[in-house]
XYZ file of C-alpha atoms in Angstrom:
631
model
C 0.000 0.000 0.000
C 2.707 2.478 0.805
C 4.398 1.701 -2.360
C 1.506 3.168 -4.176
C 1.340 6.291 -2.408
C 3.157 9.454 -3.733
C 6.236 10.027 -1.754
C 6.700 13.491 0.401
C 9.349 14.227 2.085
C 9.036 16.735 4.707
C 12.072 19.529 5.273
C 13.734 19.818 8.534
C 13.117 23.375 8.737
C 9.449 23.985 10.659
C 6.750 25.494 8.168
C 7.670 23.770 4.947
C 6.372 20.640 3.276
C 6.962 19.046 -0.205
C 4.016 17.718 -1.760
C 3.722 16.192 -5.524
C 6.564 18.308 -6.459
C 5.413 21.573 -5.252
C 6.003 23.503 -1.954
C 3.257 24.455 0.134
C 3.782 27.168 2.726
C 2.262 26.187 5.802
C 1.548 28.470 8.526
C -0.114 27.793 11.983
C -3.497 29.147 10.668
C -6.698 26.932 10.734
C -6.302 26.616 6.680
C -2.962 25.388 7.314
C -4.507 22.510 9.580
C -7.061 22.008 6.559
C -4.569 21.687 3.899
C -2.164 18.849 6.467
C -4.960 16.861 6.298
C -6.018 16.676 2.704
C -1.967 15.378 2.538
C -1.721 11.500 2.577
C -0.465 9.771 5.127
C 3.242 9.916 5.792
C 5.024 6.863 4.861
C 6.787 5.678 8.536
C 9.950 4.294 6.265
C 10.541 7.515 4.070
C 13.962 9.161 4.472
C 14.516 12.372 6.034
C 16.379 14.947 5.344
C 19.057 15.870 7.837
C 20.755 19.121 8.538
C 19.872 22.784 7.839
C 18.463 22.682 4.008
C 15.870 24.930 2.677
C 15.314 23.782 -0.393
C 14.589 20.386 -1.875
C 14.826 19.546 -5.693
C 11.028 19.406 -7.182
C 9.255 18.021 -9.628
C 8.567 20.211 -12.831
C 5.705 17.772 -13.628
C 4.908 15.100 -16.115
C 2.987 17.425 -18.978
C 4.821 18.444 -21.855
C 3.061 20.592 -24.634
C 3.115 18.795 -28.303
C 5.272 21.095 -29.975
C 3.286 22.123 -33.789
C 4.830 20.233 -36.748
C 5.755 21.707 -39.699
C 4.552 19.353 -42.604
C 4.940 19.538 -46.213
C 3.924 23.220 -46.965
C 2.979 21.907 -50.620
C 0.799 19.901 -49.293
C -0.629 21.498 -46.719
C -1.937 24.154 -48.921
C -4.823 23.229 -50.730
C -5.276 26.943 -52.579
C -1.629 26.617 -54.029
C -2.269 23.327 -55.404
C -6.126 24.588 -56.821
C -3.913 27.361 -58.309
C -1.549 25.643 -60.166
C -4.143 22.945 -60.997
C -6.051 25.871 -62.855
C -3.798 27.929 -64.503
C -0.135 25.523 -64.685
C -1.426 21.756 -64.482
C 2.274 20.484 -64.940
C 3.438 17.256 -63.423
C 6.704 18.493 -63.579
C 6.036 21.764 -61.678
C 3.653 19.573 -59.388
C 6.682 16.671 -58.746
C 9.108 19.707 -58.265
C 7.312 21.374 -55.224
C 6.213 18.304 -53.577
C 9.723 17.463 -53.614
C 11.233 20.596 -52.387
C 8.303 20.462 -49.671
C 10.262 17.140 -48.420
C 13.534 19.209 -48.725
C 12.582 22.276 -46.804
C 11.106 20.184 -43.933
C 13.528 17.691 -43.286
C 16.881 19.649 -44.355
C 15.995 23.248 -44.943
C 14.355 24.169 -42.125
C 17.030 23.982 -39.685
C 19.298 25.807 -41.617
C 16.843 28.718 -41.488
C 16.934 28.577 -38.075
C 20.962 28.072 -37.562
C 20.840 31.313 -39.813
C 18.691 33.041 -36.996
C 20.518 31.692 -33.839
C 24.490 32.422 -35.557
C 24.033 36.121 -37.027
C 26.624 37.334 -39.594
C 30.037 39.320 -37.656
C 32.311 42.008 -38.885
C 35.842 40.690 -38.913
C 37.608 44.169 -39.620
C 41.672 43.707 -39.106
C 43.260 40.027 -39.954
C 45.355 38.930 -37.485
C 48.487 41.353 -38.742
C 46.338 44.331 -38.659
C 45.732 44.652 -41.898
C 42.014 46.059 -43.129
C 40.159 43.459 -44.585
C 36.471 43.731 -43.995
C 34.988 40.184 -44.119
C 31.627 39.384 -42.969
C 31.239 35.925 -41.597
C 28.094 34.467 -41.854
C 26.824 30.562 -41.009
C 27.794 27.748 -42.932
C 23.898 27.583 -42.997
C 23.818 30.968 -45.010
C 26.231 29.383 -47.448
C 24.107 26.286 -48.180
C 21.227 28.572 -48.660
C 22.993 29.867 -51.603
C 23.869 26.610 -52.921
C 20.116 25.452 -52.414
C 19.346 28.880 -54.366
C 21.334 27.773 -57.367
C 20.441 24.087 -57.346
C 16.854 24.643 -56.880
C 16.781 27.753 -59.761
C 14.793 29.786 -57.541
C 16.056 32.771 -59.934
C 16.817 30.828 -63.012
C 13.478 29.652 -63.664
C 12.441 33.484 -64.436
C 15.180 33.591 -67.331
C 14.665 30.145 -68.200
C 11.049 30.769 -69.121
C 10.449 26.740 -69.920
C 6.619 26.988 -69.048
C 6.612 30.620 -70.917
C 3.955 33.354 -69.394
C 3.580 30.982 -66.504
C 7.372 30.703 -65.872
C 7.285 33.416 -63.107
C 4.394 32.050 -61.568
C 6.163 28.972 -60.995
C 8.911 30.593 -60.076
C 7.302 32.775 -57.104
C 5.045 29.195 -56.192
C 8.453 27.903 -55.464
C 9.862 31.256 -53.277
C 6.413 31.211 -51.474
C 6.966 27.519 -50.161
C 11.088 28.192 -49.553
C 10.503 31.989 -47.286
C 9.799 31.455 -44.486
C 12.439 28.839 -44.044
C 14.987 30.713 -46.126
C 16.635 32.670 -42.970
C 15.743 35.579 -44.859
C 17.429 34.443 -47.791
C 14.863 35.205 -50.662
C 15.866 38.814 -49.751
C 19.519 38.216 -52.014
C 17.325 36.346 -53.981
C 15.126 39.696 -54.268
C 17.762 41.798 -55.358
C 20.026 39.098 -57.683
C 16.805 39.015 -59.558
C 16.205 42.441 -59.902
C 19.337 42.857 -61.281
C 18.981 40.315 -63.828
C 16.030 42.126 -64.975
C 18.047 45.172 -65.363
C 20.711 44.137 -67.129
C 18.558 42.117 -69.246
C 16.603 45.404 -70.043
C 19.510 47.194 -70.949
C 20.998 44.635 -72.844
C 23.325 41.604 -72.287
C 27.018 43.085 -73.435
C 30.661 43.613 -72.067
C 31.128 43.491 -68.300
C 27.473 42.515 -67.718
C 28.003 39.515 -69.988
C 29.165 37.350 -66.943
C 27.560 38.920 -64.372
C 24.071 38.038 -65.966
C 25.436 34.532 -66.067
C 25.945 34.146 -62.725
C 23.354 35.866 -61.731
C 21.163 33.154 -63.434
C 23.188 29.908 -63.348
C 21.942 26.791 -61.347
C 25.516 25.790 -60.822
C 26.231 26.728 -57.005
C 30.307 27.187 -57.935
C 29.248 29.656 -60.714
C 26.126 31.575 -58.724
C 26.376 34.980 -58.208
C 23.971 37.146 -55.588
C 24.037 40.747 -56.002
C 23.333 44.030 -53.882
C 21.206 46.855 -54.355
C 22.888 49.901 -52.895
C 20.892 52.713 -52.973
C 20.288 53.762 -49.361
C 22.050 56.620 -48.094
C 21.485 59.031 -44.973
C 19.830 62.209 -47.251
C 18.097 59.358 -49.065
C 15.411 56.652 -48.418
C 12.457 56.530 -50.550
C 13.754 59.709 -51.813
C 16.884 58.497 -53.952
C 16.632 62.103 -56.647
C 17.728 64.298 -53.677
C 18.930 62.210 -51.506
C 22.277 60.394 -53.291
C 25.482 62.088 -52.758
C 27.910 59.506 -54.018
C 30.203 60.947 -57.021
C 30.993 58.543 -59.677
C 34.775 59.706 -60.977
C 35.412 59.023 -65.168
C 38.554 56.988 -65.828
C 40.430 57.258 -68.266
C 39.554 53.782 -70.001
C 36.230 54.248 -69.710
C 35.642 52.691 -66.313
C 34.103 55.170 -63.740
C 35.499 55.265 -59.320
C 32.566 55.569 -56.737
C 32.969 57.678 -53.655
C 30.087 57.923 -51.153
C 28.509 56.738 -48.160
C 25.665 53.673 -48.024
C 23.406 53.869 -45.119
C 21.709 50.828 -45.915
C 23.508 47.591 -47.658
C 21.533 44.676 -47.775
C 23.065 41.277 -47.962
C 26.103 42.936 -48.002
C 28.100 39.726 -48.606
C 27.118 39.865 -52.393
C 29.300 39.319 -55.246
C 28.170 42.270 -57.400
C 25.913 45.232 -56.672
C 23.738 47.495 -58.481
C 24.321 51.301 -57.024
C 23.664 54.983 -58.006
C 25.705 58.122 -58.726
C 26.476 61.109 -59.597
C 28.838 61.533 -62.600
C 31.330 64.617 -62.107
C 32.922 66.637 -64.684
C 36.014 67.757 -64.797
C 35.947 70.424 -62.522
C 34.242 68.131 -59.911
C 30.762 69.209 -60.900
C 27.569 67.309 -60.367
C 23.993 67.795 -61.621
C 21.550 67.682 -58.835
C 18.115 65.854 -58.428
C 17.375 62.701 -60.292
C 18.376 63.905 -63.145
C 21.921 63.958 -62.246
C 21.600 60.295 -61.348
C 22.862 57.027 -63.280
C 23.306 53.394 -62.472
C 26.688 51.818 -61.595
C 27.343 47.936 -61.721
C 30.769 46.884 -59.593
C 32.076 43.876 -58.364
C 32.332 43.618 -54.534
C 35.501 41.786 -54.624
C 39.199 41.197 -56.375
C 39.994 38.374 -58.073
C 41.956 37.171 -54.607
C 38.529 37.460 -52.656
C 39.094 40.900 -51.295
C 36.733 43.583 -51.170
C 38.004 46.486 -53.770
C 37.403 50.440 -52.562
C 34.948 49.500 -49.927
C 35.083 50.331 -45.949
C 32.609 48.212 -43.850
C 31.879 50.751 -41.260
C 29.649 48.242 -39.128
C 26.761 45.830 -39.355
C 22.844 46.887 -38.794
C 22.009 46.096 -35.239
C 18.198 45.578 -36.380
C 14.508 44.631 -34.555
C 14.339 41.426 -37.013
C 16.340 39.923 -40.595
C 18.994 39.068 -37.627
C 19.848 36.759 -40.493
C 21.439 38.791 -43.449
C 23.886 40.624 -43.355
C 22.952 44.782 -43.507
C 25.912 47.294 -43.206
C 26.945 50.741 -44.049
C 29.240 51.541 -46.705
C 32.386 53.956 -47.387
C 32.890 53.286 -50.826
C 36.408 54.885 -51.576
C 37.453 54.628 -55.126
C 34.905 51.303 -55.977
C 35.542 50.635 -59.350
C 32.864 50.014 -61.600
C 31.052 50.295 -64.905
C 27.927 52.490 -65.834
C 25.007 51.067 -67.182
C 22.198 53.282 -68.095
C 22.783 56.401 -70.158
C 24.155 59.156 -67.590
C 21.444 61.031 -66.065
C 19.123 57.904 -66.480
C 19.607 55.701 -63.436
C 16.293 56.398 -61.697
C 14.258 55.088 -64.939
C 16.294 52.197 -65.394
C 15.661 50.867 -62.093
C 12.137 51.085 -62.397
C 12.292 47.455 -63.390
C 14.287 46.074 -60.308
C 11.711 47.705 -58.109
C 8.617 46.665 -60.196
C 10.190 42.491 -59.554
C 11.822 43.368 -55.773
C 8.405 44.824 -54.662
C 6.546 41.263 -56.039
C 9.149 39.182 -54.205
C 8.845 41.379 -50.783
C 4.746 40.529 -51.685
C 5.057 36.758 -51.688
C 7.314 37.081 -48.744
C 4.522 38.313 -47.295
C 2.384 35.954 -48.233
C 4.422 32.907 -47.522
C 4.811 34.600 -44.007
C 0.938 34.125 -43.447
C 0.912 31.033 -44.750
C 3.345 29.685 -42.720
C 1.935 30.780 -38.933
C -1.425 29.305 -40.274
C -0.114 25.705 -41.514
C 1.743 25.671 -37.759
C -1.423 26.949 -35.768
C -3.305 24.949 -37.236
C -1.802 21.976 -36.319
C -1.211 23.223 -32.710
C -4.645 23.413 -32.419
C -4.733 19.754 -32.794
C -2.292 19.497 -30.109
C -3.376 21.960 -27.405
C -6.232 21.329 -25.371
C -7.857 24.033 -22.881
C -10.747 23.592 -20.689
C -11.307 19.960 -21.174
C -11.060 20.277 -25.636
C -8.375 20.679 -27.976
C -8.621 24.193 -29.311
C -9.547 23.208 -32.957
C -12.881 22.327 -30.976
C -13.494 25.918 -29.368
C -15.885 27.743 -32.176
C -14.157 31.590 -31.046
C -10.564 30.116 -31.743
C -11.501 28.742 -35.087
C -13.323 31.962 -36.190
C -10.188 33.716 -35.496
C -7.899 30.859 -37.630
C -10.412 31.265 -40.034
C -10.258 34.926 -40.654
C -6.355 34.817 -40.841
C -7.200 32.133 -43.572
C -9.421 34.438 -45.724
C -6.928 37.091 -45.373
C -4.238 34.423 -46.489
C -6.033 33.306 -49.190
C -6.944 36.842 -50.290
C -3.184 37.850 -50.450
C -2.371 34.882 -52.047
C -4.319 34.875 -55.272
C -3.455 38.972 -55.441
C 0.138 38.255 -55.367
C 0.123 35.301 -58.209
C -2.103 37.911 -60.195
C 0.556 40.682 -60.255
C 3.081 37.642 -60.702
C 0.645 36.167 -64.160
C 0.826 39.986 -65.375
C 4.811 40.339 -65.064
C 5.341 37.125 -66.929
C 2.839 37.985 -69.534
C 4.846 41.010 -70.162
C 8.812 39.421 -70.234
C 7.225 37.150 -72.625
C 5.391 40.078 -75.102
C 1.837 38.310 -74.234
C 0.841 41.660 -72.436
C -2.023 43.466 -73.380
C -2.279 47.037 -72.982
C -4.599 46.378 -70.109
C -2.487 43.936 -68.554
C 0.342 46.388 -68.736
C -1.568 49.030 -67.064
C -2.665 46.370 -64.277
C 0.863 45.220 -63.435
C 1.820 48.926 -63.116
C -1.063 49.956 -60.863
C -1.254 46.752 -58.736
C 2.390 46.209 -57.844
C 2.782 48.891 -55.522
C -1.329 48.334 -53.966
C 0.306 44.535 -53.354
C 2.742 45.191 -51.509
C 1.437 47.919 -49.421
C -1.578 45.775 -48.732
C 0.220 42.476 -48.175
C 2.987 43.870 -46.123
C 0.183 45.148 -43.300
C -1.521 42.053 -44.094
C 1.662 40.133 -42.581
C 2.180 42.059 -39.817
C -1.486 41.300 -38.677
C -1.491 37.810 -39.418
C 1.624 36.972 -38.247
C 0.763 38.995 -34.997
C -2.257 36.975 -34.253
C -0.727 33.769 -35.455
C 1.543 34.048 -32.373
C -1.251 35.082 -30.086
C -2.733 31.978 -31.027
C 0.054 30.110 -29.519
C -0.539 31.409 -25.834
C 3.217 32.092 -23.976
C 5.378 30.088 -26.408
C 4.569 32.557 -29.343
C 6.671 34.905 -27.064
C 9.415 32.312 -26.311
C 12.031 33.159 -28.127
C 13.782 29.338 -28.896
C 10.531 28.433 -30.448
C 11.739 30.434 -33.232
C 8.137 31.874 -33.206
C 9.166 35.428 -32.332
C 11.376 35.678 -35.663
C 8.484 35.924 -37.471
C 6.914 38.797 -36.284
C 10.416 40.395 -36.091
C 11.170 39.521 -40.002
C 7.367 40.728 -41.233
C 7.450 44.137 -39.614
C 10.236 45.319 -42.590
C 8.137 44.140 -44.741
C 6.027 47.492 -44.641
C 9.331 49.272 -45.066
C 11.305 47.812 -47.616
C 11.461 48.974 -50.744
C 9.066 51.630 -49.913
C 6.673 52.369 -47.102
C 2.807 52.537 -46.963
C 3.017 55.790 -47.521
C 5.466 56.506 -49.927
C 3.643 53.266 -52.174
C 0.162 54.850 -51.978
C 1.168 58.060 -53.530
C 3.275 56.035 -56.131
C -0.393 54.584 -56.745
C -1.620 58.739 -57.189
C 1.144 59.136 -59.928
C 0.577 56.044 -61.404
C -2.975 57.121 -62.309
C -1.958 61.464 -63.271
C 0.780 59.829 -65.339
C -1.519 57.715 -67.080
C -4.134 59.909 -67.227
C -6.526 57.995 -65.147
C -5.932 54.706 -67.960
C -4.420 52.383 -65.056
C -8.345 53.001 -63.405
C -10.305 52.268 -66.858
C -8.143 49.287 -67.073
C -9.258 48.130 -63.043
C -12.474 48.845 -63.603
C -12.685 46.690 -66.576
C -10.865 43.423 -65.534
C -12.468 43.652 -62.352
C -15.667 43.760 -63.838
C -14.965 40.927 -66.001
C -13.996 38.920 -63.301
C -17.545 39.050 -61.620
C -19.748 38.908 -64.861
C -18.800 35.503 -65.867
C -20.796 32.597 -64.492
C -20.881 31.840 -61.228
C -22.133 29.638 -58.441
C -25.584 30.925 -57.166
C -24.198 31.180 -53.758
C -21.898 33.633 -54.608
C -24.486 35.915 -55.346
C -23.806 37.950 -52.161
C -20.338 38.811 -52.802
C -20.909 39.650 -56.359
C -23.001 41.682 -55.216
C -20.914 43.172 -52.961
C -18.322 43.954 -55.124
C -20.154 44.978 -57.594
C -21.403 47.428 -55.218
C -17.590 48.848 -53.569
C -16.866 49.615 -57.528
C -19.731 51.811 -57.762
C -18.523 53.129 -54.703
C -15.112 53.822 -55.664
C -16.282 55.373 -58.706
C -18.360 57.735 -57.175
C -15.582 58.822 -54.993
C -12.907 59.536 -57.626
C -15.511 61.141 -59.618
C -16.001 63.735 -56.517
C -12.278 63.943 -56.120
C -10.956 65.589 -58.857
C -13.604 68.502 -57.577
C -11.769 68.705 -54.213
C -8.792 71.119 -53.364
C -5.573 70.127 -54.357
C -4.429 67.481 -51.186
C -7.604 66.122 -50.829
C -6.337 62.725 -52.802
C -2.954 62.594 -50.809
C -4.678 62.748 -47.708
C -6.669 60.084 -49.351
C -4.040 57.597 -50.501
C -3.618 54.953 -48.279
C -7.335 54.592 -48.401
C -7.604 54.506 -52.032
C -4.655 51.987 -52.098
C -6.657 49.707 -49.554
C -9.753 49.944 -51.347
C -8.432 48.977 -54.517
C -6.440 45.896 -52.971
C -9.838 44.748 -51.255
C -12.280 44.913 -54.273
C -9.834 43.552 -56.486
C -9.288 40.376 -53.699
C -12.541 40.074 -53.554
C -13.454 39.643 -57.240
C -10.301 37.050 -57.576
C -11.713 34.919 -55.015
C -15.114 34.919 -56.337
C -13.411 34.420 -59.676
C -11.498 31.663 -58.345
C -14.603 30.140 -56.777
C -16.279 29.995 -59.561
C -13.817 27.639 -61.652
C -15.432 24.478 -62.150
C -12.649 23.007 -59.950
C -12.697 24.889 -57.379
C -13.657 23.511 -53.770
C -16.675 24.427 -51.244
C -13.807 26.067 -48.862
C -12.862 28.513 -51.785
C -16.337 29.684 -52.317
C -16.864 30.264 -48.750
C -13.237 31.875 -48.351
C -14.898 34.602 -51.366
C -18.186 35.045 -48.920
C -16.195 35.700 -45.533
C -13.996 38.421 -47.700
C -16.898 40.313 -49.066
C -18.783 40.538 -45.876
C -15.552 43.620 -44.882
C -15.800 47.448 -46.079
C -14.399 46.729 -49.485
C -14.129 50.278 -50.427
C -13.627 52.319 -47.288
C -12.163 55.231 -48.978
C -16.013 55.986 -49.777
C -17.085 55.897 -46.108
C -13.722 57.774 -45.003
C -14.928 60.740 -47.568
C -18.194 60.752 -46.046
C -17.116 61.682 -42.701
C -14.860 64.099 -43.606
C -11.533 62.265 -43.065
C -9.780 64.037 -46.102
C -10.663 67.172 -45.524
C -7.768 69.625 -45.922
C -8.644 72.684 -43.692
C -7.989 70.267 -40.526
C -4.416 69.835 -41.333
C -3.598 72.419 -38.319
C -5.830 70.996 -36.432
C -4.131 67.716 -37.034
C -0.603 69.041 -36.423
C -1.478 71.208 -33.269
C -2.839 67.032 -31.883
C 0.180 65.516 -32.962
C 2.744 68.245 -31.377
C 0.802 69.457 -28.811
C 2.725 71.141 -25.301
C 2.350 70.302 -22.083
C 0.789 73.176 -20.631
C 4.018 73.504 -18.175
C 7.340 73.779 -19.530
């Protein structure tokens, strides 16, 4: 009998009992009496404890919480695979993800997070004390490269085997690698923009092997590059704000001198920069029309880096991963490669493809936190159920699902409209699309993320705050995701030019497609977000129509708004689009319903309580900076 009882032990010291693994303080109170004899029964043969200790060693229990499995992320995401099923029905592109699903579970995924947990250094001075300016990252960061190359995560945009639908496949593959990647899609970001750039301007000379390598699947011969345009004057604003000088050479070549705020992945092999090309008497033309584009190789043919000073490495909130620095370039050689004065409007490119792969970062981001919460829900129980079996739990998993989904089929839109127009398939509508929806994607996904990803980790309880459950990362890594490669801000007025430099054409081409994407048949049930949407464009049109009647600022102040408004009708009419396919599932017609029951267009209902109105912009500033009343 005594052998079945749990053993206590009780301390020497007068007051203080084990019990079950847990101490009980026990005073001489009537409730201690009461709690002594709920106790069992002392065993008469259990050692005691001799001498003066206070403490005895206790039990931490014999519950352990289920950790949440990452599976296959091909698999696990039935949209993806309705997507390609629709639009790419390969085997080939099906065998290839459900491959590299295996690979990024069971090899990738810890490398992502050995990339986290052993951050790149700044080794300055070699042992002798001379300069030399290495940054060491994790062997982990190298075999993300390798995987890069092997994989073709940028060659299959050059490639173009499955033609229009090449950079769809393409992105399908970046969504499912992210968020194991240890931020390394962002390289990826930039080697491809720069690809695109040279490939604009035209394969020749110096570029010749750079585009190579750029593009190769052989992981000796892959190149990444960086995008250097960041400096302290500078940000979004790169026309007033770049002050590096680019110095002519006599054979042709040009020296860079300047300072880089802002150097991601600084370990590249090449970069893309901008300049400032000086006459002879030291002369530059200012604004962005005094500004062209550089290419340079980071290093020397021994491995050393040529006219650059690593000044230090970005101590940042998240991307712990990659390496971020700030730059003295002193004498960087390098090559021009737009006509001088021209660098702004040949970059246009490298931001158009950058700002799609920060959007299916974004994406893949959401996607991620969903596929793990909801299998946690499977493993975490709470007042007597799992939580997969608590209705309010799974109304929240289900909205970050309709969001998800939502962001999803925007993002492989924008992704459809780039490849139609590498491959000449673009209409003029198309073209119009791709330049109005780009920036409204990634504005709208990049909040999306934070919000997702946020509540994501809420739904883990405590450990979405731990940091070794490598939880915390992701919220870290999503909030630059509003910030790179411009903010909300700065991206909704891009979306105001867009339409004055197009004279409103970018809008008649919205209207249109997503009009078209709602007339065609669809499922009787859908009848309520059709209607719906139907209903935000009248909306929207009503307001623009009014705002060209308004005082000059009454559209900025209504950017962001516009820019959301736009991203949610135009969801909205892809999921009902995508419901309606004749294999498409019940989930995807409900995922359209759930969307369209939010304020698609709440620009409308913004201007109708005054929001935009310009004479409270004093008002608004005397809120913002007001005094305390005692200095």
């Amino acid at each position: 009998m005594a052998s079945s009882l749990l053993l206590h032990r009780q301390v020497t010291r007068p007051g203080y009992w084990v019990h079950t693994g847990m101490y009980r303080l026990l005073s001489h109170s009537s409730s201690a009496k009461v709690v002594k004899r709920d106790m069992a029964p002392f065993p008469q043969d259990a050692p005691t404890v001799e001498g003066p200790a206070e403490f005895s060693r206790a039990g931490i229990g014999g519950f352990f919480q289920q950790k949440p499995v990452l599976k296959n992320p091909f698999l696990g995401d039935a949209l993806l695979q309705g997507y390609l099923r629709r639009h790419l029905p390969s085997e080939a592109v099906y065998s290839d993800l459900l491959v590299f699903g295996e690979r990024l579970v069971y090899e990738v995924d810890g490398w992502g997070r050995e990339c986290e947990t052993t951050p790149p250094k700044l080794v300055t001075y070699d042992p002798w004390g001379c300069r030399v300016d290495r940054i060491v990252t994790s062997p982990a960061w190298q075999r993300m490269k390798d995987l890069s190359a092997q994989e073709g995560l940028v060659a299959i945009g050059y490639e173009r085997t499955y033609g229009e639908w090449s950079r769809v496949y393409q992105m399908c593959k970046l969504y499912l690698f992210s968020p194991s990647s240890g931020l390394y899609t962002c390289p990826l970001a930039m080697t491809d923009g720069a690809a695109k750039v040279i490939q604009a301007l035209g394969v020749s000379g110096p570029t010749q092997e750079a585009f190579s390598r750029l593009t190769s699947r052989n992981p000796e011969d892959f190149w990444t590059s960086g995008q250097w345009m960041t400096e302290r004057k500078g940000g979004s604003d790169v026309g007033s704000g770049t002050e590096t000088v680019a110095l002519p050479q006599s054979d042709g070549t040009y020296r860079l001198s300047g300072f880089k705020w802002f150097t991601s992945a600084t370990d590249a092999d090449m970069t893309l920069t901008l300049g400032r090309v000086a006459d002879r008497d030291g002369r530059t033309t200012p604004g962005s029309r005094g500004l062209s584009l550089f290419y340079a190789a980071v290093r020397d043919e021994d491995g050393m880096v040529q006219g650059i000073e690593v000044q230090r490495l970005k101590d940042k909130l998240g991307t712990r991963q990659m390496p971020t620095a700030e730059l003295l370039l002193d004498g960087l050689p390098a090559y021009r490669l737009s006509e001088e004065g021209r660098g702004v409007a040949c970059i246009a490119n490298m931001l158009t493809l950058t700002r799609i792969h920060n959007s299916v970062s974004a994406v893949s981001g959401m996607r991620r936190v969903l596929q793990l919460a909801r299998d946690y829900a499977t493993r975490r129980s709470a007042f007597g159920k799992p939580l997969k079996d608590h209705p309010l739990h799974m109304q929240t998993l289900t909205r970050m699902e309709v969001e998800t989904r939502g962001a999803f089929l925007l993002v492989m839109d924008v992704c459809r409209l780039i490849g139609r127009e590498e491959t000449g398939h673009a209409s003029q509508l198309d073209t119009h699309l791709l330049r109005l929806l780009t920036p409204v994607a990634k504005l709208y996904t990049g909040k999306q993320a934070i919000a997702v990803i946020s509540e994501g980790l809420e739904s883990f309880g405590g450990q979405g705050y731990i940091e070794d459950t490598g939880l915390p990362a992701m919220l870290r890594d999503a909030q630059v995701l509003s910030i790179w490669e411009g903010t909300t801000n700065v991206l909704s007025l891009d979306v105001l030019r867009c339409i004055a430099r197009t004279s409103g054409l970018v809008l008649q081409s919205y209207f249109t497609h997503t009009q078209s994407l709602i007339a065609s048949d669809f499922l009787p049930s859908l009848s309520v977000a059709v209607r719906s949407v139907d209903s935000a464009l009248c909306g929207l049109r009503e307001f623009l129509q009014e705002a060209v009647l308004k005082p000059p600022g009454y559209l900025e102040l209504a950017a962001r708004d516009l820019a959301y408004s736009l991203a949610r009708i135009y969801i909205g009419a892809l999921l009902i689009d995508h419901a309606s396919w004749e294999g498409a599932s019940q989930s995807d017609a409900y995922a359209a319903l759930r969307w369209c029951e939010q304020e698609l267009c709440p620009v409308l209902s913004n201007a109708a309580t005054g929001c935009y109105n310009t004479e409270t912009l004093p008002q608004d500033a005397a809120l913002v900076y007001e005094a305390s009343a005692r200095q």
